[in-house]
């Protein structure tokens, strides 16, 4: 029996095989996961029903399972307000740097061969996509 709260077998296997610099995509329910992800990434669908599981909920669990060194968010075109989801991510990830990418730049980043895991959620918020880069475990930590 595992002590971690993250129990999804495919997610655990993918994360166990991912190392420093590998990426994790947390995709909202609008994301084109069949065409805008890395070819080698494992894709996990957690989108049972609209709004049932959002990116923030998945992020909270992942932050207790893997170290994160940086993140990227997808932002709307210039002139449009920043979505509330992005402020939520910044607060949860602090002090980890969170960079912004336009829609198509974000798609390109998510197609990286470094993408280890894509988690498709049922988040109905627009621009609620998040790309995490795995960091390193602090020296001397067991948990």
Coordinates of C-alpha atoms in Angstrom, one line a residue:
X1 CA 0.0 0.0 0.0
X2 CA 1.3 3.4 -0.9
X3 CA 1.6 6.3 1.5
X4 CA 1.2 8.9 -1.1
X5 CA -2.3 10.3 -1.9
X6 CA -1.6 10.0 -5.6
X7 CA -2.9 6.6 -6.5
X8 CA -3.6 6.6 -10.2
X9 CA -1.4 3.8 -11.6
X10 CA -0.7 5.3 -15.0
X11 CA 0.2 8.7 -13.5
X12 CA 2.5 7.0 -10.9
X13 CA 4.3 5.0 -13.6
X14 CA 4.8 8.0 -15.8
X15 CA 6.1 10.2 -12.9
X16 CA 8.4 7.4 -11.7
X17 CA 10.0 7.3 -15.1
X18 CA 10.3 11.0 -15.4
X19 CA 13.4 12.9 -14.2
X20 CA 14.7 16.4 -13.8
X21 CA 13.5 18.5 -16.7
X22 CA 10.7 16.3 -17.8
X23 CA 7.3 18.0 -18.2
X24 CA 3.8 17.4 -17.1
X25 CA 0.8 19.0 -19.0
X26 CA -2.3 19.7 -17.0
X27 CA -4.9 20.3 -19.7
X28 CA -8.3 21.9 -19.4
X29 CA -11.4 20.3 -21.1
X30 CA -10.9 22.5 -24.2
X31 CA -7.3 21.4 -24.9
X32 CA -6.6 19.5 -28.1
X33 CA -4.8 16.6 -26.3
X34 CA -4.9 14.3 -29.4
X35 CA -2.8 16.7 -31.5
X36 CA -0.9 19.1 -29.1
X37 CA 1.1 16.8 -26.9
X38 CA 4.5 15.1 -27.1
X39 CA 4.5 11.8 -28.9
X40 CA 6.1 9.9 -26.0
X41 CA 3.9 11.3 -23.3
X42 CA 1.5 9.1 -21.4
X43 CA -2.0 10.6 -21.6
X44 CA -4.4 10.2 -18.7
X45 CA -8.0 11.2 -19.1
X46 CA -9.7 12.4 -15.9
X47 CA -12.5 14.2 -17.8
X48 CA -15.5 12.2 -16.6
X49 CA -18.0 15.1 -16.7
X50 CA -17.6 18.9 -17.4
X51 CA -16.3 20.7 -14.3
X52 CA -16.0 17.5 -12.2
X53 CA -12.2 17.6 -11.9
X54 CA -10.3 20.8 -12.6
X55 CA -6.6 21.6 -13.2
X56 CA -6.2 23.2 -9.7
X57 CA -7.4 20.0 -7.9
X58 CA -4.9 17.9 -9.9
X59 CA -2.1 20.5 -9.3
X60 CA -2.6 20.3 -5.6
X61 CA -2.1 16.5 -5.6
X62 CA 0.9 16.7 -7.9
X63 CA 2.7 19.3 -5.8
X64 CA 2.7 16.9 -3.0
X65 CA 4.1 14.1 -5.2
X66 CA 6.9 15.8 -7.4
X67 CA 9.2 18.8 -7.1
X68 CA 8.4 21.5 -9.6
X69 CA 11.1 23.9 -10.8
X70 CA 9.2 26.0 -13.3
X71 CA 5.8 26.4 -15.0
X72 CA 4.2 27.8 -18.1
X73 CA 0.6 29.0 -18.5
X74 CA -1.3 29.6 -21.7
X75 CA -2.5 33.2 -21.9
X76 CA -5.2 34.8 -24.1
X77 CA -4.3 37.3 -26.9
X78 CA -2.9 40.6 -25.9
X79 CA -5.5 43.0 -24.6
X80 CA -7.7 40.3 -23.0
X81 CA -7.6 40.0 -19.2
X82 CA -5.6 37.3 -17.6
X83 CA -7.9 34.4 -16.6
X84 CA -8.5 33.9 -12.9
X85 CA -7.1 30.3 -13.1
X86 CA -3.6 31.7 -13.8
X87 CA -3.6 33.8 -10.6
X88 CA -4.7 30.6 -8.7
X89 CA -1.7 28.7 -10.2
X90 CA 0.8 31.4 -9.4
X91 CA -0.4 31.4 -5.7
X92 CA -0.1 27.6 -5.4
X93 CA 3.2 27.4 -7.2
X94 CA 5.0 30.3 -5.4
X95 CA 8.0 30.8 -5.3
X96 CA 8.3 28.7 -8.5
X97 CA 8.5 30.9 -11.6
X98 CA 5.5 30.9 -13.8
X99 CA 6.0 32.1 -17.4
X100 CA 3.4 32.9 -20.0
X101 CA 3.0 31.6 -23.5
X102 CA 0.5 32.4 -26.2
X103 CA -1.8 29.7 -27.3
X104 CA 0.3 28.4 -30.2
X105 CA 3.6 28.8 -28.4
X106 CA 2.1 26.8 -25.5
X107 CA 1.0 24.0 -28.0
X108 CA 4.6 23.9 -29.3
X109 CA 6.0 23.6 -25.8
X110 CA 3.6 20.8 -25.0
X111 CA 4.7 18.9 -28.1
X112 CA 8.2 18.7 -26.6
X113 CA 9.9 15.3 -26.5
X114 CA 10.4 16.1 -22.8
X115 CA 6.7 15.8 -22.1
X116 CA 6.3 12.8 -19.9
X117 CA 2.7 13.0 -18.9
X118 CA -0.5 14.7 -20.1
X119 CA -3.4 14.8 -17.7
X120 CA -6.7 15.8 -19.4
X121 CA -9.1 17.3 -16.9
X122 CA -12.7 18.4 -17.2
X123 CA -11.9 22.0 -16.3
X124 CA -14.3 24.3 -18.2
X125 CA -12.4 27.5 -17.5
X126 CA -10.7 28.9 -20.6
X127 CA -6.9 29.1 -20.7
X128 CA -6.7 26.8 -17.6
X129 CA -3.8 24.9 -19.1
X130 CA -0.5 24.5 -17.1
X131 CA 2.8 23.0 -18.1
X132 CA 5.1 22.0 -15.2
X133 CA 8.8 21.2 -15.4
X134 CA 9.9 18.7 -12.8
X135 CA 12.7 19.8 -10.5
X136 CA 15.0 17.8 -8.2
X137 CA 14.4 16.5 -4.8
X138 CA 16.1 18.5 -2.1
X139 CA 19.2 16.8 -0.8
X140 CA 18.6 14.7 2.3
X141 CA 14.8 14.6 2.0
X142 CA 12.9 11.3 2.2
X143 CA 9.4 12.6 1.5

